[in-house]
Coordinates of N, CA and C in Angstrom, one line a residue:
X1 N 7.1 -14.8 1.3 CA 5.7 -14.6 1.2 C 5.0 -15.0 2.5
X2 N 4.2 -14.1 2.9 CA 3.5 -14.4 4.2 C 2.3 -15.3 3.9
X3 N 2.0 -16.2 4.9 CA 0.9 -17.0 4.8 C -0.4 -16.3 5.1
X4 N -1.5 -16.8 4.7 CA -2.8 -16.2 5.0 C -3.0 -16.0 6.5
X5 N -2.6 -17.0 7.3 CA -2.7 -17.0 8.7 C -1.9 -15.9 9.3
X6 N -0.7 -15.7 8.8 CA 0.2 -14.6 9.3 C -0.4 -13.2 9.0
X7 N -0.9 -13.1 7.8 CA -1.6 -11.8 7.3 C -2.7 -11.5 8.2
X8 N -3.6 -12.5 8.5 CA -4.8 -12.3 9.3 C -4.3 -11.9 10.7
X9 N -3.3 -12.5 11.3 CA -2.8 -12.2 12.6 C -2.3 -10.8 12.7
X10 N -1.6 -10.4 11.7 CA -1.0 -9.0 11.7 C -2.1 -8.0 11.5
X11 N -3.1 -8.3 10.7 CA -4.3 -7.4 10.6 C -5.0 -7.2 11.9
X12 N -5.2 -8.3 12.6 CA -5.9 -8.3 13.9 C -5.1 -7.5 14.9
X13 N -3.8 -7.5 14.8 CA -2.9 -6.8 15.8 C -2.6 -5.4 15.4
X14 N -3.0 -5.0 14.2 CA -2.7 -3.6 13.7 C -3.5 -2.6 14.5
X15 N -2.9 -1.6 14.9 CA -3.6 -0.5 15.6 C -3.3 0.9 15.0
X16 N -2.2 1.0 14.3 CA -1.8 2.3 13.7 C -1.7 2.1 12.2
X17 N -1.9 3.2 11.4 CA -1.7 3.2 10.0 C -0.3 2.6 9.6
X18 N 0.7 2.9 10.4 CA 2.0 2.4 10.1 C 2.1 0.8 10.1
X19 N 1.2 0.2 10.9 CA 1.2 -1.3 11.0 C 0.7 -1.8 9.6
X20 N -0.3 -1.2 9.0 CA -0.8 -1.6 7.7 C 0.2 -1.4 6.6
X21 N 0.9 -0.2 6.7 CA 2.0 0.1 5.8 C 3.1 -1.0 5.9
X22 N 3.5 -1.3 7.1 CA 4.6 -2.3 7.2 C 4.1 -3.7 6.7
X23 N 2.9 -4.1 6.9 CA 2.4 -5.3 6.4 C 2.4 -5.3 4.8
X24 N 2.0 -4.1 4.3 CA 2.0 -4.0 2.8 C 3.5 -4.2 2.3
X25 N 4.4 -3.5 2.9 CA 5.8 -3.7 2.5 C 6.3 -5.1 2.6
X26 N 5.9 -5.8 3.7 CA 6.3 -7.2 3.9 C 5.7 -8.1 2.9
X27 N 4.5 -7.8 2.5 CA 3.8 -8.6 1.5 C 4.3 -8.4 0.1
X28 N 4.5 -7.1 -0.3 CA 4.9 -6.8 -1.7 C 6.3 -6.4 -1.9
X29 N 7.1 -6.2 -0.9 CA 8.5 -5.9 -1.0 C 8.8 -4.5 -1.5
X30 N 7.8 -3.6 -1.4 CA 8.0 -2.2 -1.8 C 7.1 -1.3 -1.0
X31 N 7.5 0.0 -1.0 CA 6.7 1.0 -0.3 C 5.3 1.2 -1.0
X32 N 4.4 1.7 -0.2 CA 3.1 2.1 -0.8 C 3.4 3.2 -1.8
X33 N 3.0 3.0 -3.1 CA 3.2 4.0 -4.1 C 2.5 5.3 -3.9
X34 N 3.1 6.4 -4.3 CA 2.5 7.7 -4.2 C 1.6 7.8 -5.5
X35 N 0.4 8.3 -5.2 CA -0.5 8.4 -6.3 C -1.1 9.8 -6.2
X36 N -1.5 10.4 -7.4 CA -2.1 11.7 -7.4 C -3.5 11.8 -6.7
X37 N -4.1 10.6 -6.6 CA -5.4 10.6 -5.9 C -5.3 10.4 -4.4
X38 N -4.1 10.3 -3.9 CA -4.0 10.1 -2.4 C -3.0 11.1 -1.8
X39 N -2.5 12.0 -2.5 CA -1.5 13.0 -2.0 C -2.1 13.7 -0.8
X40 N -1.4 13.7 0.3 CA -1.8 14.4 1.5 C -2.6 13.6 2.4
X41 N -3.0 12.4 2.0 CA -3.8 11.5 2.9 C -3.1 10.2 2.9
X42 N -3.2 9.5 4.0 CA -2.7 8.1 4.1 C -3.7 7.2 3.5
X43 N -3.3 6.5 2.4 CA -4.3 5.7 1.7 C -4.7 4.3 2.3
X44 N -5.1 4.4 3.6 CA -5.4 3.2 4.3 C -6.4 2.3 3.6
X45 N -7.4 2.8 3.0 CA -8.4 2.0 2.3 C -7.8 1.3 1.1
X46 N -6.9 2.0 0.4 CA -6.2 1.3 -0.7 C -5.3 0.2 -0.2
X47 N -4.6 0.5 0.9 CA -3.7 -0.5 1.4 C -4.5 -1.8 1.9
X48 N -5.6 -1.6 2.6 CA -6.4 -2.7 3.1 C -6.9 -3.5 1.9
X49 N -7.4 -2.8 0.8 CA -7.9 -3.5 -0.3 C -6.8 -4.3 -1.0
X50 N -5.6 -3.8 -1.1 CA -4.5 -4.5 -1.7 C -4.1 -5.7 -0.9
X51 N -4.1 -5.6 0.4 CA -3.8 -6.7 1.3 C -4.8 -7.8 1.1
X52 N -6.1 -7.4 1.1 CA -7.2 -8.3 1.0 C -7.2 -9.1 -0.3
X53 N -6.9 -8.4 -1.4 CA -6.9 -9.0 -2.7 C -5.5 -9.6 -3.0
X54 N -4.5 -9.3 -2.2 CA -3.1 -9.8 -2.4 C -2.6 -9.4 -3.7
X55 N -2.9 -8.1 -4.0 CA -2.4 -7.5 -5.2 C -2.0 -6.1 -4.9
X56 N -0.7 -5.7 -5.3 CA -0.2 -4.4 -4.9 C -1.0 -3.2 -5.6
X57 N -0.9 -2.1 -5.0 CA -1.6 -0.9 -5.5 C -0.9 -0.6 -6.8
X58 N -1.7 -0.3 -7.8 CA -1.2 0.1 -9.2 C -0.4 1.4 -9.1
X59 N 0.8 1.3 -9.7 CA 1.6 2.5 -9.7 C 1.1 3.4 -10.8
X60 N 1.3 4.7 -10.7 CA 0.9 5.7 -11.6 C 2.1 6.5 -12.0
X61 N 2.2 6.8 -13.3 CA 3.3 7.6 -13.8 C 3.0 9.1 -13.4
X62 N 3.8 9.6 -12.6 CA 3.7 11.0 -12.1 C 4.7 12.0 -12.7
X63 N 5.8 11.4 -13.2 CA 6.9 12.3 -13.7 C 7.2 11.8 -15.1
X64 N 7.6 12.7 -15.9 CA 8.1 12.4 -17.3 C 9.2 13.5 -17.6
X65 N 10.4 13.0 -17.9 CA 11.5 13.9 -18.3 C 11.6 15.1 -17.4
X66 N 11.5 14.9 -16.1 CA 11.7 16.0 -15.1 C 10.5 16.9 -14.9
X67 N 9.3 16.5 -15.6 CA 8.1 17.3 -15.4 C 7.1 16.5 -14.7
X68 N 6.3 17.1 -13.9 CA 5.2 16.5 -13.2 C 4.0 16.3 -14.1
X69 N 3.5 15.1 -14.2 CA 2.3 14.8 -15.0 C 1.1 14.5 -14.0
X70 N 0.0 15.1 -14.2 CA -1.1 14.8 -13.4 C -2.4 14.6 -14.3

């Protein structure tokens, strides 16, 4: 688990969307989940909110028995 000081440092040093994504992965141990409301766009606002609240982005069930659900 990253300390608050380390998180703040990495946020200050972040210059690219990939920096925020890497921080998210390091904090939560998983990739940023794909969601139907962010397809096609990098969800930087959602990532920053998750980092700030220290709570991962809620996963959404997109598939069921080989079918896409939206």
